[in-house]
C-alpha cells in the first residue's frame, strides 16, 4: 500500500533548508519505494528551481494550499525547522496521523534531551513529537557517500579527474596528484583566505562574493553543482570549511577534516553551540591522544568565527595523519544514530 508523507518546509535565506528537505525525502524513499511525498512551502519558486537542478521530481505546493488537499491518506506529517508554524495545519489532520517537528542541527546536550518529547505547540488530539537533529538525539541525516574515503593516492587522482569530467560545465583546473584541495562552502570566509603554496582552493557559491584578484593564485570559484557532485568533492578534499546542516553533517560523515564557519546573526555567532560542538568533538581527540591538537583546533576555529581568518598553519594542521585519524573517529560516532531510522519508527 502506498504511503503519503507531507513535508512542510519554510525556506530561509539559503539553500540549506531545501537541501535538507530533499535529502530527507530521498533517504526515506530509499527504505520504501511505495512512499509518495508532497512538499508545502512558503517559496515554491525557489524549491522548484532547486528540485529541477537536482533532477528531483516531487510535487510542490504553496503552504496556503494545505487546507485544500485531502490528508486522509497521509501517513506522516513532517514540519521542518521553524517552530512558528500555523497550528491549524496540524489541527486539520485526521486524528491518528503522526506529526513530527524536526529541529535544526544541535550539539547541545540540553536540546538533545528534548528529543522524543511532545512539542510545546502540541494540542490534545494532535500531539507533535520533537525530533532533535543531533548525534546526541535522533541522529543525523545520512550522507550519500559516492566514493571510498580510504583509497590510495593513485585511485584518489582518478576519482578527482572523473569528478571533473562529470561536471555540467568545463572547469579549467589541472588537479595534480599531490596537490592538496581545500574546499570552502562558506561565504564571508571567501574574502579572507590567505595565499598558500601548493594548495588548490575550490570555492562553492552561485557567484563570486569577492573579486577574483583577491583570491590566492590557485583558486577557483565553482558554479552551482549537483548534490552528488558536492559529496564527491568534499570526500576528495583534504580540508573543508563548511557552514550548517547538510554541508557540515556530510563533511563529518565523509571523514574529511573541516572547520565549522558558523552563521552570524544580529547577535554574532552562536558561541554556546560552538562550545557544544567542541565538547562533542573532544572525545575523538582524546581517543587519539591528541590533546595538543584539540587546543590548536579550538583556537583556530575560534579565530575563524570571530575574524573570518584562516591561515596556512590552520590548514596544514588538518592535513596531518593525526588530524585525519581524529575526524575518522568522529565520523564513526556521528554514524551511530540515523535520523532516517528514527523517523521511520513513526511510520
Tab-separated table of C-alpha atoms in Angstrom:
chain	number	residue	atom	x	y	z
A	1	UNK	CA	0.000	0.000	0.000
A	2	UNK	CA	1.300	3.434	-0.950
A	3	UNK	CA	2.018	5.731	1.978
A	4	UNK	CA	1.947	9.516	1.740
A	5	UNK	CA	4.332	11.781	3.647
A	6	UNK	CA	3.618	15.507	3.709
A	7	UNK	CA	6.548	17.836	4.372
A	8	UNK	CA	6.152	21.469	5.390
A	9	UNK	CA	9.398	23.375	4.812
A	10	UNK	CA	9.999	27.096	5.282
A	11	UNK	CA	12.714	28.465	3.007
A	12	UNK	CA	15.080	30.935	4.655
A	13	UNK	CA	17.869	32.933	3.010
A	14	UNK	CA	19.925	29.961	1.859
A	15	UNK	CA	19.647	26.528	0.267
A	16	UNK	CA	20.211	24.554	3.464
A	17	UNK	CA	16.512	24.115	4.249
A	18	UNK	CA	15.683	22.880	0.739
A	19	UNK	CA	18.744	20.672	0.630
A	20	UNK	CA	17.797	19.042	3.902
A	21	UNK	CA	14.196	18.536	2.764
A	22	UNK	CA	15.165	16.852	-0.500
A	23	UNK	CA	17.806	14.647	1.102
A	24	UNK	CA	15.296	13.616	3.755
A	25	UNK	CA	12.811	12.525	1.087
A	26	UNK	CA	15.460	10.679	-0.944
A	27	UNK	CA	16.606	8.705	2.096
A	28	UNK	CA	13.068	7.844	3.181
A	29	UNK	CA	12.193	6.709	-0.348
A	30	UNK	CA	15.277	4.507	-0.370
A	31	UNK	CA	13.829	2.485	2.503
A	32	UNK	CA	10.404	2.153	0.903
A	33	UNK	CA	9.703	2.802	-2.777
A	34	UNK	CA	5.958	2.964	-2.072
A	35	UNK	CA	6.242	6.324	-0.314
A	36	UNK	CA	4.797	9.392	-2.041
A	37	UNK	CA	5.767	12.906	-0.981
A	38	UNK	CA	4.056	16.273	-1.084
A	39	UNK	CA	6.002	19.424	-0.223
A	40	UNK	CA	4.364	22.565	1.131
A	41	UNK	CA	6.499	25.691	1.259
A	42	UNK	CA	6.413	29.462	1.507
A	43	UNK	CA	8.734	29.726	-1.534
A	44	UNK	CA	7.556	27.431	-4.316
A	45	UNK	CA	9.746	29.104	-6.933
A	46	UNK	CA	12.972	28.525	-5.035
A	47	UNK	CA	12.111	24.946	-4.181
A	48	UNK	CA	11.002	24.113	-7.743
A	49	UNK	CA	14.257	25.556	-9.125
A	50	UNK	CA	16.266	23.548	-6.638
A	51	UNK	CA	14.366	20.335	-7.458
A	52	UNK	CA	14.861	20.927	-11.173
A	53	UNK	CA	18.610	21.491	-10.848
A	54	UNK	CA	18.963	18.408	-8.647
A	55	UNK	CA	16.795	16.348	-11.033
A	56	UNK	CA	14.329	15.519	-8.253
A	57	UNK	CA	10.624	15.160	-9.017
A	58	UNK	CA	8.226	15.638	-6.104
A	59	UNK	CA	5.012	17.695	-6.123
A	60	UNK	CA	5.375	21.164	-4.583
A	61	UNK	CA	2.530	23.307	-3.330
A	62	UNK	CA	2.176	26.650	-1.657
A	63	UNK	CA	1.746	26.190	2.063
A	64	UNK	CA	-1.556	28.023	1.741
A	65	UNK	CA	-2.961	25.127	-0.309
A	66	UNK	CA	-2.521	22.781	2.629
A	67	UNK	CA	-6.169	23.059	3.683
A	68	UNK	CA	-7.394	22.339	0.132
A	69	UNK	CA	-5.873	18.858	-0.029
A	70	UNK	CA	-7.222	15.590	1.258
A	71	UNK	CA	-4.972	14.339	4.042
A	72	UNK	CA	-6.899	11.178	4.840
A	73	UNK	CA	-4.172	9.089	3.210
A	74	UNK	CA	-1.318	10.964	4.861
A	75	UNK	CA	0.789	8.547	6.879
A	76	UNK	CA	3.204	11.069	8.340
A	77	UNK	CA	3.372	14.861	8.573
A	78	UNK	CA	6.832	16.413	8.907
A	79	UNK	CA	7.414	20.045	9.893
A	80	UNK	CA	10.969	21.179	9.244
A	81	UNK	CA	12.827	23.686	11.386
A	82	UNK	CA	10.778	26.803	12.085
A	83	UNK	CA	8.628	26.457	15.196
A	84	UNK	CA	6.282	29.364	14.369
A	85	UNK	CA	4.164	27.242	12.027
A	86	UNK	CA	0.406	27.674	11.823
A	87	UNK	CA	-1.024	25.168	14.310
A	88	UNK	CA	-4.143	24.862	12.142
A	89	UNK	CA	-2.067	22.679	9.785
A	90	UNK	CA	-1.868	20.062	12.498
A	91	UNK	CA	-5.374	20.555	13.828
A	92	UNK	CA	-6.864	19.910	10.374
A	93	UNK	CA	-5.220	16.478	10.101
A	94	UNK	CA	-7.303	13.372	10.722
A	95	UNK	CA	-6.755	12.091	14.257
A	96	UNK	CA	-4.093	9.427	14.488
A	97	UNK	CA	-1.626	10.807	11.925
A	98	UNK	CA	1.843	11.092	13.420
A	99	UNK	CA	3.258	14.600	13.298
A	100	UNK	CA	6.959	15.278	13.812
A	101	UNK	CA	8.711	18.620	14.209
A	102	UNK	CA	12.349	18.264	13.129
A	103	UNK	CA	14.635	20.753	14.815
A	104	UNK	CA	17.772	22.387	13.485
A	105	UNK	CA	21.130	20.671	13.887
A	106	UNK	CA	22.260	20.759	17.527
A	107	UNK	CA	25.200	19.532	19.587
A	108	UNK	CA	23.820	20.984	22.819
A	109	UNK	CA	23.020	18.135	25.288
A	110	UNK	CA	20.164	20.141	26.817
A	111	UNK	CA	18.445	20.459	23.440
A	112	UNK	CA	19.108	16.789	22.719
A	113	UNK	CA	17.168	15.910	25.874
A	114	UNK	CA	14.004	17.267	24.187
A	115	UNK	CA	14.167	14.520	21.584
A	116	UNK	CA	11.098	12.278	21.537
A	117	UNK	CA	9.062	14.565	23.789
A	118	UNK	CA	5.906	16.444	22.936
A	119	UNK	CA	6.463	19.797	21.297
A	120	UNK	CA	5.215	22.809	23.246
A	121	UNK	CA	2.699	23.542	20.470
A	122	UNK	CA	1.019	20.151	20.666
A	123	UNK	CA	-2.751	20.061	21.056
A	124	UNK	CA	-4.799	17.409	22.840
A	125	UNK	CA	-5.934	15.432	19.790
A	126	UNK	CA	-2.777	16.079	17.764
A	127	UNK	CA	0.496	15.580	19.630
A	128	UNK	CA	3.617	16.859	17.868
A	129	UNK	CA	6.780	14.908	18.607
A	130	UNK	CA	10.016	16.882	18.871
A	131	UNK	CA	12.765	15.228	16.788
A	132	UNK	CA	16.225	16.611	17.525
A	133	UNK	CA	18.578	16.529	14.548
A	134	UNK	CA	21.661	15.651	16.584
A	135	UNK	CA	24.184	12.846	17.199
A	136	UNK	CA	23.049	13.137	20.819
A	137	UNK	CA	19.336	12.936	19.963
A	138	UNK	CA	17.535	11.446	16.985
A	139	UNK	CA	20.677	11.077	14.901
A	140	UNK	CA	21.990	12.854	11.821
A	141	UNK	CA	20.843	12.850	8.233
A	142	UNK	CA	22.997	10.214	6.485
A	143	UNK	CA	25.375	11.220	3.732
A	144	UNK	CA	25.087	9.551	0.339
A	145	UNK	CA	28.760	8.655	0.077
A	146	UNK	CA	29.799	8.102	-3.532
A	147	UNK	CA	33.432	7.064	-3.097
A	148	UNK	CA	35.749	5.184	-0.775
A	149	UNK	CA	37.477	7.728	1.521
A	150	UNK	CA	40.281	5.284	2.306
A	151	UNK	CA	41.511	4.986	-1.305
A	152	UNK	CA	45.211	5.302	-2.181
A	153	UNK	CA	46.695	8.356	-3.927
A	154	UNK	CA	46.508	6.970	-7.465
A	155	UNK	CA	42.867	5.959	-7.070
A	156	UNK	CA	42.200	9.330	-5.488
A	157	UNK	CA	43.607	11.142	-8.541
A	158	UNK	CA	41.480	9.073	-10.903
A	159	UNK	CA	38.410	9.915	-8.792
A	160	UNK	CA	39.275	13.628	-8.929
A	161	UNK	CA	39.586	13.524	-12.703
A	162	UNK	CA	36.332	11.591	-13.022
A	163	UNK	CA	34.576	14.132	-10.818
A	164	UNK	CA	35.771	16.951	-13.067
A	165	UNK	CA	34.630	15.170	-16.250
A	166	UNK	CA	31.102	14.716	-14.893
A	167	UNK	CA	30.584	18.387	-14.097
A	168	UNK	CA	27.877	20.091	-16.210
A	169	UNK	CA	30.402	22.736	-17.370
A	170	UNK	CA	34.072	22.939	-18.356
A	171	UNK	CA	36.310	23.709	-15.393
A	172	UNK	CA	39.800	24.959	-16.149
A	173	UNK	CA	41.518	23.129	-13.306
A	174	UNK	CA	44.579	20.948	-13.536
A	175	UNK	CA	44.472	18.861	-10.376
A	176	UNK	CA	47.860	17.256	-9.846
A	177	UNK	CA	48.403	14.069	-7.901
A	178	UNK	CA	49.963	15.612	-4.799
A	179	UNK	CA	48.220	18.979	-4.897
A	180	UNK	CA	46.030	19.302	-1.776
A	181	UNK	CA	42.479	20.563	-2.232
A	182	UNK	CA	40.728	22.900	0.204
A	183	UNK	CA	37.003	23.346	-0.395
A	184	UNK	CA	35.149	26.334	1.027
A	185	UNK	CA	31.387	26.206	1.428
A	186	UNK	CA	31.238	29.476	3.317
A	187	UNK	CA	30.548	32.949	2.001
A	188	UNK	CA	32.333	35.552	4.120
A	189	UNK	CA	35.465	33.440	4.530
A	190	UNK	CA	35.989	33.554	0.768
A	191	UNK	CA	37.132	37.160	1.160
A	192	UNK	CA	39.749	36.305	3.771
A	193	UNK	CA	41.543	33.219	2.542
A	194	UNK	CA	45.297	33.579	2.544
A	195	UNK	CA	47.910	32.814	-0.107
A	196	UNK	CA	49.121	29.266	0.491
A	197	UNK	CA	51.613	27.458	-1.677
A	198	UNK	CA	50.785	24.053	-3.166
A	199	UNK	CA	47.052	24.306	-2.409
A	200	UNK	CA	44.106	24.257	-4.804
A	201	UNK	CA	41.173	26.253	-3.409
A	202	UNK	CA	37.744	25.244	-4.699
A	203	UNK	CA	35.161	27.795	-3.617
A	204	UNK	CA	31.477	26.859	-3.834
A	205	UNK	CA	28.879	29.523	-4.500
A	206	UNK	CA	26.411	30.889	-7.052
A	207	UNK	CA	28.527	33.945	-7.850
A	208	UNK	CA	31.844	35.406	-6.669
A	209	UNK	CA	31.480	37.213	-3.355
A	210	UNK	CA	34.895	38.832	-3.684
A	211	UNK	CA	36.939	39.922	-6.687
A	212	UNK	CA	38.863	37.007	-8.262
A	213	UNK	CA	42.000	39.136	-7.947
A	214	UNK	CA	41.697	38.929	-4.165
A	215	UNK	CA	41.830	35.125	-4.190
A	216	UNK	CA	45.039	33.138	-3.927
A	217	UNK	CA	46.739	32.223	-7.208
A	218	UNK	CA	45.402	28.668	-7.254
A	219	UNK	CA	41.729	29.249	-6.521
A	220	UNK	CA	38.550	28.687	-8.499
A	221	UNK	CA	35.000	29.813	-7.862
A	222	UNK	CA	32.720	26.884	-8.696
A	223	UNK	CA	29.234	27.465	-10.132
A	224	UNK	CA	26.303	25.502	-8.765
A	225	UNK	CA	26.900	21.732	-8.650
A	226	UNK	CA	24.632	18.760	-8.026
A	227	UNK	CA	24.398	17.325	-4.524
A	228	UNK	CA	26.117	14.083	-5.549
A	229	UNK	CA	28.962	16.106	-7.046
A	230	UNK	CA	29.226	18.094	-3.831
A	231	UNK	CA	29.519	14.894	-1.781
A	232	UNK	CA	32.228	13.611	-4.101
A	233	UNK	CA	34.170	16.864	-3.989
A	234	UNK	CA	34.090	17.026	-0.190
A	235	UNK	CA	35.230	13.420	0.022
A	236	UNK	CA	38.118	14.146	-2.346
A	237	UNK	CA	39.172	17.290	-0.489
A	238	UNK	CA	41.963	17.338	2.064
A	239	UNK	CA	40.299	20.044	4.183
A	240	UNK	CA	36.880	21.710	4.033
A	241	UNK	CA	35.401	24.871	5.519
A	242	UNK	CA	31.661	24.360	5.826
A	243	UNK	CA	28.555	26.078	7.097
A	244	UNK	CA	25.479	24.392	8.613
A	245	UNK	CA	23.115	21.447	8.465
A	246	UNK	CA	23.768	19.246	5.447
A	247	UNK	CA	27.205	20.585	4.466
A	248	UNK	CA	28.624	20.126	7.966
A	249	UNK	CA	26.971	16.751	8.562
A	250	UNK	CA	28.005	15.405	5.152
A	251	UNK	CA	31.595	16.515	5.641
A	252	UNK	CA	31.728	14.995	9.108
A	253	UNK	CA	30.491	11.635	7.844
A	254	UNK	CA	32.884	11.658	4.876
A	255	UNK	CA	35.904	11.700	7.232
A	256	UNK	CA	37.177	14.965	5.755
A	257	UNK	CA	38.869	17.246	8.349
A	258	UNK	CA	36.995	20.533	8.486
A	259	UNK	CA	36.399	23.840	10.195
A	260	UNK	CA	32.863	24.954	11.019
A	261	UNK	CA	32.263	28.552	9.956
A	262	UNK	CA	29.028	29.281	11.788
A	263	UNK	CA	26.320	31.638	10.615
A	264	UNK	CA	26.435	35.099	12.106
A	265	UNK	CA	23.131	36.584	13.201
A	266	UNK	CA	22.392	40.030	14.577
A	267	UNK	CA	23.978	38.989	17.849
A	268	UNK	CA	27.030	37.472	16.191
A	269	UNK	CA	27.869	33.788	16.010
A	270	UNK	CA	26.373	31.215	18.364
A	271	UNK	CA	29.173	30.739	20.891
A	272	UNK	CA	27.131	28.330	23.019
A	273	UNK	CA	26.516	25.946	20.097
A	274	UNK	CA	30.170	26.331	19.106
A	275	UNK	CA	31.312	25.208	22.552
A	276	UNK	CA	28.800	22.345	22.441
A	277	UNK	CA	30.242	21.212	19.120
A	278	UNK	CA	33.780	21.270	20.540
A	279	UNK	CA	32.595	19.297	23.555
A	280	UNK	CA	31.125	16.690	21.227
A	281	UNK	CA	34.360	16.524	19.205
A	282	UNK	CA	36.582	16.315	22.296
A	283	UNK	CA	36.220	12.525	22.884
A	284	UNK	CA	37.586	11.850	19.391
A	285	UNK	CA	40.688	13.907	20.127
A	286	UNK	CA	41.003	12.132	23.488
A	287	UNK	CA	40.658	8.697	21.898
A	288	UNK	CA	43.527	9.547	19.541
A	289	UNK	CA	45.655	11.079	22.330
A	290	UNK	CA	45.661	14.444	20.603
A	291	UNK	CA	45.069	16.923	23.433
A	292	UNK	CA	47.512	19.476	21.961
A	293	UNK	CA	45.837	19.210	18.553
A	294	UNK	CA	42.456	19.800	20.190
A	295	UNK	CA	43.697	23.022	21.774
A	296	UNK	CA	45.081	24.227	18.446
A	297	UNK	CA	41.902	23.248	16.607
A	298	UNK	CA	39.797	25.081	19.177
A	299	UNK	CA	41.885	28.236	18.831
A	300	UNK	CA	41.888	28.193	15.031
A	301	UNK	CA	38.128	27.568	14.951
A	302	UNK	CA	37.517	30.445	17.328
A	303	UNK	CA	39.625	32.870	15.250
A	304	UNK	CA	37.826	31.757	12.079
A	305	UNK	CA	34.432	32.516	13.602
A	306	UNK	CA	35.467	35.757	15.249
A	307	UNK	CA	37.559	37.231	12.436
A	308	UNK	CA	36.833	35.086	9.330
A	309	UNK	CA	40.546	34.428	9.151
A	310	UNK	CA	42.128	31.164	8.078
A	311	UNK	CA	45.874	30.847	7.608
A	312	UNK	CA	48.416	28.340	6.272
A	313	UNK	CA	49.132	26.806	9.675
A	314	UNK	CA	45.413	26.265	10.303
A	315	UNK	CA	45.023	24.332	7.054
A	316	UNK	CA	48.249	22.347	7.308
A	317	UNK	CA	47.307	21.263	10.835
A	318	UNK	CA	44.266	19.393	9.458
A	319	UNK	CA	46.284	17.735	6.714
A	320	UNK	CA	48.301	15.674	9.169
A	321	UNK	CA	47.681	11.980	9.684
A	322	UNK	CA	46.846	12.712	13.324
A	323	UNK	CA	44.016	15.056	12.311
A	324	UNK	CA	42.652	12.569	9.772
A	325	UNK	CA	42.616	9.904	12.473
A	326	UNK	CA	40.610	12.168	14.790
A	327	UNK	CA	37.987	13.007	12.158
A	328	UNK	CA	37.604	9.364	11.156
A	329	UNK	CA	36.857	8.578	14.788
A	330	UNK	CA	34.326	11.432	14.926
A	331	UNK	CA	32.661	10.184	11.719
A	332	UNK	CA	32.114	6.749	13.209
A	333	UNK	CA	30.490	8.317	16.270
A	334	UNK	CA	28.316	10.529	14.074
A	335	UNK	CA	27.002	7.479	12.215
A	336	UNK	CA	25.942	5.634	15.351
A	337	UNK	CA	22.438	7.146	15.109
A	338	UNK	CA	20.403	7.748	11.950
A	339	UNK	CA	17.731	10.427	11.697
A	340	UNK	CA	16.050	8.420	8.932
A	341	UNK	CA	15.684	5.323	11.100
A	342	UNK	CA	14.308	7.499	13.887
A	343	UNK	CA	11.641	8.966	11.599
A	344	UNK	CA	10.709	5.562	10.186
A	345	UNK	CA	9.780	4.319	13.662
A	346	UNK	CA	6.753	6.624	13.415
A	347	UNK	CA	5.583	5.239	10.078
